[in-house]
Amino acid sequence: MSDQSLEGAAALVTGAGGGIGAATARRLAREGATVALLARRRDRLWQVASDIADLGGHAVAVEADLTEPERADDAVQEALDRLGRLDILVNNAGVMLLNSALHTTLDEWDRMVSLNIRALLHVTHAAVPHLIYAASTSPRQVADLVNVGSTAGRAARPGNSVYSLTKAGLNAFTESLRQELLGERVRVSVVEPGAVDTEPMNHLGGAVRETPGALRAEDVADAIGYVVTRDRRVAVDQMLVRAGGRSW
């Protein structure tokens, strides 16, 4: 049971076209939030919005490539214009391209840095003032910023050097931002899943592509839903979520 209803709250979820993002959007909608879905593919966004409507919720689709700073800022503003406010931001957009330094390309490394780090910064910078305003004006008296990290941010393994770099950096960024926004009643959290059976797993090579016993996207969405529905006296700063039968 949730401590705090999200009725009347507005949430923005990046990477909401599928996987963890779509599952999180559906979970927040079930808790009562209106959700802005942000991703590059319009067809997928409309499908998720339709799923949420079937659940009795409401979602709007915002198509954007977040690796472009101006478009990221415009996308946050579009979400704000259509929802009227912004109480929750879930930074979920990301990509995992695993390979050794010998065999990868600089383009693959750049793609991970662009989406996993630069897009995160663009969206966060645009959203923070609106989260602060929401915390001071909403019945919840709190706002939430949740970054989706990874166990790779804690333990580097062969083939995931730059992916781990981006997720370790996300952890440091999240902790610093958490301390900065304490006085503004904006809770900043990181949820770090282990292996999840979602589309990013298709970017893995070899036998790693098969993920028996992996988490489901809904498992991570449940964790995010738990974080943002705590009473305002409670802040869940970090949550590490692994599949019961896996070591990572």
GROMACS .gro file of C-alpha atoms in nm:
model
  248
    1MET     CA    1   0.000   0.000   0.000
    2SER     CA    2   0.127   0.345  -0.089
    3ASP     CA    3   0.197   0.598   0.185
    4GLN     CA    4   0.112   0.891  -0.039
    5SER     CA    5  -0.126   0.915  -0.333
    6LEU     CA    6  -0.008   1.070  -0.657
    7GLU     CA    7  -0.354   1.207  -0.739
    8GLY     CA    8  -0.309   1.550  -0.895
    9ALA     CA    9   0.064   1.500  -0.949
   10ALA     CA   10   0.232   1.527  -1.290
   11ALA     CA   11   0.526   1.307  -1.388
   12LEU     CA   12   0.773   1.311  -1.676
   13VAL     CA   13   0.938   0.980  -1.772
   14THR     CA   14   1.220   0.971  -2.026
   15GLY     CA   15   1.282   0.663  -2.239
   16ALA     CA   16   0.911   0.589  -2.199
   17GLY     CA   17   0.863   0.411  -2.530
   18GLY     CA   18   0.924   0.067  -2.382
   19GLY     CA   19   1.094  -0.137  -2.113
   20ILE     CA   20   1.150   0.024  -1.774
   21GLY     CA   21   1.024   0.364  -1.889
   22ALA     CA   22   0.691   0.234  -2.017
   23ALA     CA   23   0.642   0.014  -1.711
   24THR     CA   24   0.720   0.308  -1.483
   25ALA     CA   25   0.476   0.535  -1.666
   26ARG     CA   26   0.201   0.276  -1.626
   27ARG     CA   27   0.284   0.232  -1.257
   28LEU     CA   28   0.275   0.607  -1.186
   29ALA     CA   29  -0.053   0.638  -1.374
   30ARG     CA   30  -0.203   0.363  -1.158
   31GLU     CA   31  -0.098   0.565  -0.854
   32GLY     CA   32  -0.297   0.860  -0.988
   33ALA     CA   33  -0.035   1.070  -1.167
   34THR     CA   34  -0.077   1.225  -1.509
   35VAL     CA   35   0.229   1.125  -1.711
   36ALA     CA   36   0.427   1.284  -1.993
   37LEU     CA   37   0.598   1.015  -2.200
   38LEU     CA   38   0.923   1.124  -2.357
   39ALA     CA   39   1.116   0.926  -2.620
   40ARG     CA   40   1.221   0.940  -2.985
   41ARG     CA   41   0.967   0.701  -3.140
   42ARG     CA   42   0.617   0.843  -3.169
   43ASP     CA   43   0.453   0.507  -3.247
   44ARG     CA   44   0.577   0.354  -2.924
   45LEU     CA   45   0.477   0.657  -2.719
   46TRP     CA   46   0.122   0.645  -2.854
   47GLN     CA   47   0.098   0.276  -2.768
   48VAL     CA   48   0.204   0.337  -2.407
   49ALA     CA   49  -0.035   0.633  -2.384
   50SER     CA   50  -0.313   0.407  -2.511
   51ASP     CA   51  -0.225   0.142  -2.251
   52ILE     CA   52  -0.248   0.404  -1.976
   53ALA     CA   53  -0.582   0.529  -2.109
   54ASP     CA   54  -0.711   0.171  -2.096
   55LEU     CA   55  -0.615   0.167  -1.726
   56GLY     CA   56  -0.823   0.479  -1.670
   57GLY     CA   57  -0.523   0.712  -1.656
   58HIS     CA   58  -0.403   0.998  -1.870
   59ALA     CA   59  -0.072   1.037  -2.054
   60VAL     CA   60   0.067   1.270  -2.319
   61ALA     CA   61   0.336   1.184  -2.573
   62VAL     CA   62   0.636   1.413  -2.622
   63GLU     CA   63   0.864   1.307  -2.908
   64ALA     CA   64   1.223   1.425  -2.867
   65ASP     CA   65   1.588   1.335  -2.915
   66LEU     CA   66   1.731   1.424  -2.574
   67THR     CA   67   2.089   1.425  -2.696
   68GLU     CA   68   2.013   1.766  -2.850
   69PRO     CA   69   2.027   2.025  -2.566
   70GLU     CA   70   1.773   2.263  -2.717
   71ARG     CA   71   1.527   1.983  -2.788
   72ALA     CA   72   1.560   1.849  -2.434
   73ASP     CA   73   1.474   2.190  -2.292
   74ASP     CA   74   1.183   2.227  -2.535
   75ALA     CA   75   1.054   1.880  -2.443
   76VAL     CA   76   1.044   1.960  -2.072
   77GLN     CA   77   0.864   2.285  -2.149
   78GLU     CA   78   0.615   2.103  -2.372
   79ALA     CA   79   0.545   1.852  -2.096
   80LEU     CA   80   0.497   2.138  -1.851
   81ASP     CA   81   0.262   2.322  -2.087
   82ARG     CA   82   0.049   2.012  -2.140
   83LEU     CA   83   0.045   1.892  -1.778
   84GLY     CA   84   0.042   2.230  -1.605
   85ARG     CA   85   0.307   2.133  -1.350
   86LEU     CA   86   0.590   1.888  -1.286
   87ASP     CA   87   0.605   1.694  -0.959
   88ILE     CA   88   0.810   1.390  -1.060
   89LEU     CA   89   1.095   1.338  -1.306
   90VAL     CA   90   1.221   0.988  -1.386
   91ASN     CA   91   1.543   0.997  -1.588
   92ASN     CA   92   1.535   0.654  -1.748
   93ALA     CA   93   1.657   0.706  -2.104
   94GLY     CA   94   1.980   0.522  -2.170
   95VAL     CA   95   2.164   0.275  -2.387
   96MET     CA   96   2.397  -0.014  -2.308
   97LEU     CA   97   2.651  -0.108  -2.578
   98LEU     CA   98   2.892  -0.361  -2.436
   99ASN     CA   99   3.219  -0.451  -2.604
  100SER     CA  100   3.590  -0.451  -2.532
  101ALA     CA  101   3.801  -0.140  -2.588
  102LEU     CA  102   3.983  -0.330  -2.862
  103HIS     CA  103   3.670  -0.414  -3.061
  104THR     CA  104   3.430  -0.128  -2.992
  105THR     CA  105   3.405   0.196  -3.187
  106LEU     CA  106   3.429   0.552  -3.062
  107ASP     CA  107   3.079   0.604  -3.198
  108GLU     CA  108   2.942   0.346  -2.955
  109TRP     CA  109   3.120   0.511  -2.662
  110ASP     CA  110   2.996   0.853  -2.772
  111ARG     CA  111   2.639   0.726  -2.800
  112MET     CA  112   2.644   0.605  -2.440
  113VAL     CA  113   2.793   0.928  -2.309
  114SER     CA  114   2.546   1.136  -2.511
  115LEU     CA  115   2.233   0.958  -2.391
  116ASN     CA  116   2.332   0.823  -2.050
  117ILE     CA  117   2.502   1.142  -1.929
  118ARG     CA  118   2.449   1.448  -2.149
  119ALA     CA  119   2.076   1.389  -2.202
  120LEU     CA  120   2.036   1.328  -1.829
  121LEU     CA  121   2.200   1.664  -1.759
  122HIS     CA  122   1.993   1.849  -2.020
  123VAL     CA  123   1.659   1.722  -1.889
  124THR     CA  124   1.751   1.764  -1.523
  125HIS     CA  125   1.871   2.121  -1.570
  126ALA     CA  126   1.546   2.213  -1.744
  127ALA     CA  127   1.324   2.038  -1.489
  128VAL     CA  128   1.474   2.133  -1.152
  129PRO     CA  129   1.315   2.480  -1.121
  130HIS     CA  130   0.971   2.330  -1.190
  131LEU     CA  131   1.024   2.051  -0.936
  132ILE     CA  132   1.119   2.309  -0.673
  133TYR     CA  133   0.804   2.507  -0.749
  134ALA     CA  134   0.589   2.193  -0.730
  135ALA     CA  135   0.735   2.097  -0.392
  136SER     CA  136   0.641   2.435  -0.250
  137THR     CA  137   0.287   2.447  -0.392
  138SER     CA  138   0.149   2.092  -0.406
  139PRO     CA  139  -0.054   1.905  -0.142
  140ARG     CA  140   0.225   1.645  -0.134
  141GLN     CA  141   0.469   1.918  -0.020
  142VAL     CA  142   0.748   1.728  -0.190
  143ALA     CA  143   0.874   1.659  -0.542
  144ASP     CA  144   1.080   1.367  -0.671
  145LEU     CA  145   1.368   1.322  -0.912
  146VAL     CA  146   1.460   0.959  -0.975
  147ASN     CA  147   1.760   0.856  -1.185
  148VAL     CA  148   1.770   0.500  -1.317
  149GLY     CA  149   2.121   0.368  -1.274
  150SER     CA  150   2.263   0.017  -1.284
  151THR     CA  151   2.462  -0.230  -1.081
  152ALA     CA  152   2.730  -0.154  -1.344
  153GLY     CA  153   2.776   0.178  -1.164
  154ARG     CA  154   2.902  -0.016  -0.862
  155ALA     CA  155   3.099  -0.299  -1.022
  156ALA     CA  156   3.280  -0.275  -1.355
  157ARG     CA  157   3.319  -0.587  -1.565
  158PRO     CA  158   3.502  -0.670  -1.888
  159GLY     CA  159   3.325  -0.514  -2.183
  160ASN     CA  160   3.128  -0.254  -1.991
  161SER     CA  161   3.396   0.008  -1.924
  162VAL     CA  162   3.217   0.312  -2.067
  163TYR     CA  163   2.872   0.191  -1.965
  164SER     CA  164   3.003   0.160  -1.608
  165LEU     CA  165   3.164   0.502  -1.643
  166THR     CA  166   2.829   0.658  -1.728
  167LYS     CA  167   2.644   0.484  -1.447
  168ALA     CA  168   2.910   0.555  -1.183
  169GLY     CA  169   2.898   0.918  -1.291
  170LEU     CA  170   2.519   0.912  -1.261
  171ASN     CA  171   2.553   0.793  -0.902
  172ALA     CA  172   2.789   1.078  -0.811
  173PHE     CA  173   2.570   1.334  -0.985
  174THR     CA  174   2.262   1.203  -0.804
  175GLU     CA  175   2.423   1.223  -0.461
  176SER     CA  176   2.549   1.577  -0.512
  177LEU     CA  177   2.211   1.690  -0.644
  178ARG     CA  178   2.038   1.521  -0.350
  179GLN     CA  179   2.238   1.732  -0.107
  180GLU     CA  180   2.181   2.050  -0.309
  181LEU     CA  181   1.802   2.009  -0.316
  182LEU     CA  182   1.742   1.891   0.042
  183GLY     CA  183   1.629   2.236   0.151
  184GLU     CA  184   1.394   2.267  -0.145
  185ARG     CA  185   1.197   1.953  -0.051
  186VAL     CA  186   1.295   1.781  -0.376
  187ARG     CA  187   1.394   1.421  -0.307
  188VAL     CA  188   1.666   1.293  -0.539
  189SER     CA  189   1.705   0.916  -0.565
  190VAL     CA  190   1.879   0.653  -0.772
  191VAL     CA  191   1.732   0.310  -0.846
  192GLU     CA  192   1.999   0.064  -0.960
  193PRO     CA  193   1.870  -0.252  -1.126
  194GLY     CA  194   2.073  -0.554  -1.216
  195ALA     CA  195   2.012  -0.742  -1.540
  196VAL     CA  196   1.668  -0.658  -1.679
  197ASP     CA  197   1.500  -0.844  -1.964
  198THR     CA  198   1.430  -0.537  -2.178
  199GLU     CA  199   1.528  -0.401  -2.518
  200PRO     CA  200   1.876  -0.274  -2.415
  201MET     CA  201   1.974  -0.639  -2.364
  202ASN     CA  202   1.953  -0.674  -2.744
  203HIS     CA  203   2.267  -0.460  -2.767
  204LEU     CA  204   2.474  -0.718  -2.581
  205GLY     CA  205   2.698  -0.961  -2.760
  206GLY     CA  206   2.723  -1.337  -2.755
  207ALA     CA  207   2.567  -1.548  -2.483
  208VAL     CA  208   2.504  -1.245  -2.264
  209ARG     CA  209   2.205  -1.166  -2.486
  210GLU     CA  210   2.010  -1.444  -2.315
  211THR     CA  211   1.911  -1.329  -1.969
  212PRO     CA  212   1.752  -1.619  -1.779
  213GLY     CA  213   1.638  -1.517  -1.433
  214ALA     CA  214   1.665  -1.146  -1.512
  215LEU     CA  215   1.440  -0.881  -1.363
  216ARG     CA  216   1.130  -0.769  -1.546
  217ALA     CA  217   1.076  -0.404  -1.631
  218GLU     CA  218   0.779  -0.406  -1.393
  219ASP     CA  219   1.008  -0.501  -1.104
  220VAL     CA  220   1.209  -0.182  -1.153
  221ALA     CA  221   0.891   0.021  -1.201
  222ASP     CA  222   0.765  -0.111  -0.868
  223ALA     CA  223   1.083   0.012  -0.702
  224ILE     CA  224   1.044   0.357  -0.856
  225GLY     CA  225   0.677   0.363  -0.757
  226TYR     CA  226   0.775   0.282  -0.400
  227VAL     CA  227   1.031   0.563  -0.387
  228VAL     CA  228   0.796   0.838  -0.505
  229THR     CA  229   0.496   0.735  -0.296
  230ARG     CA  230   0.664   0.755   0.045
  231ASP     CA  231   0.536   1.013   0.287
  232ARG     CA  232   0.738   1.335   0.261
  233ARG     CA  233   0.914   1.257   0.590
  234VAL     CA  234   1.086   0.961   0.416
  235ALA     CA  235   1.354   0.980   0.147
  236VAL     CA  236   1.477   0.661  -0.021
  237ASP     CA  237   1.808   0.787  -0.155
  238GLN     CA  238   1.934   0.464  -0.314
  239MET     CA  239   1.769   0.137  -0.405
  240LEU     CA  240   1.964  -0.158  -0.544
  241VAL     CA  241   1.740  -0.416  -0.714
  242ARG     CA  242   1.875  -0.750  -0.828
  243ALA     CA  243   1.708  -1.065  -0.953
  244GLY     CA  244   1.695  -1.321  -0.677
  245GLY     CA  245   1.901  -1.580  -0.861
  246ARG     CA  246   2.166  -1.355  -1.016
  247SER     CA  247   2.491  -1.209  -0.886
  248TRP     CA  248   2.470  -0.887  -1.091
   0.00000   0.00000   0.00000
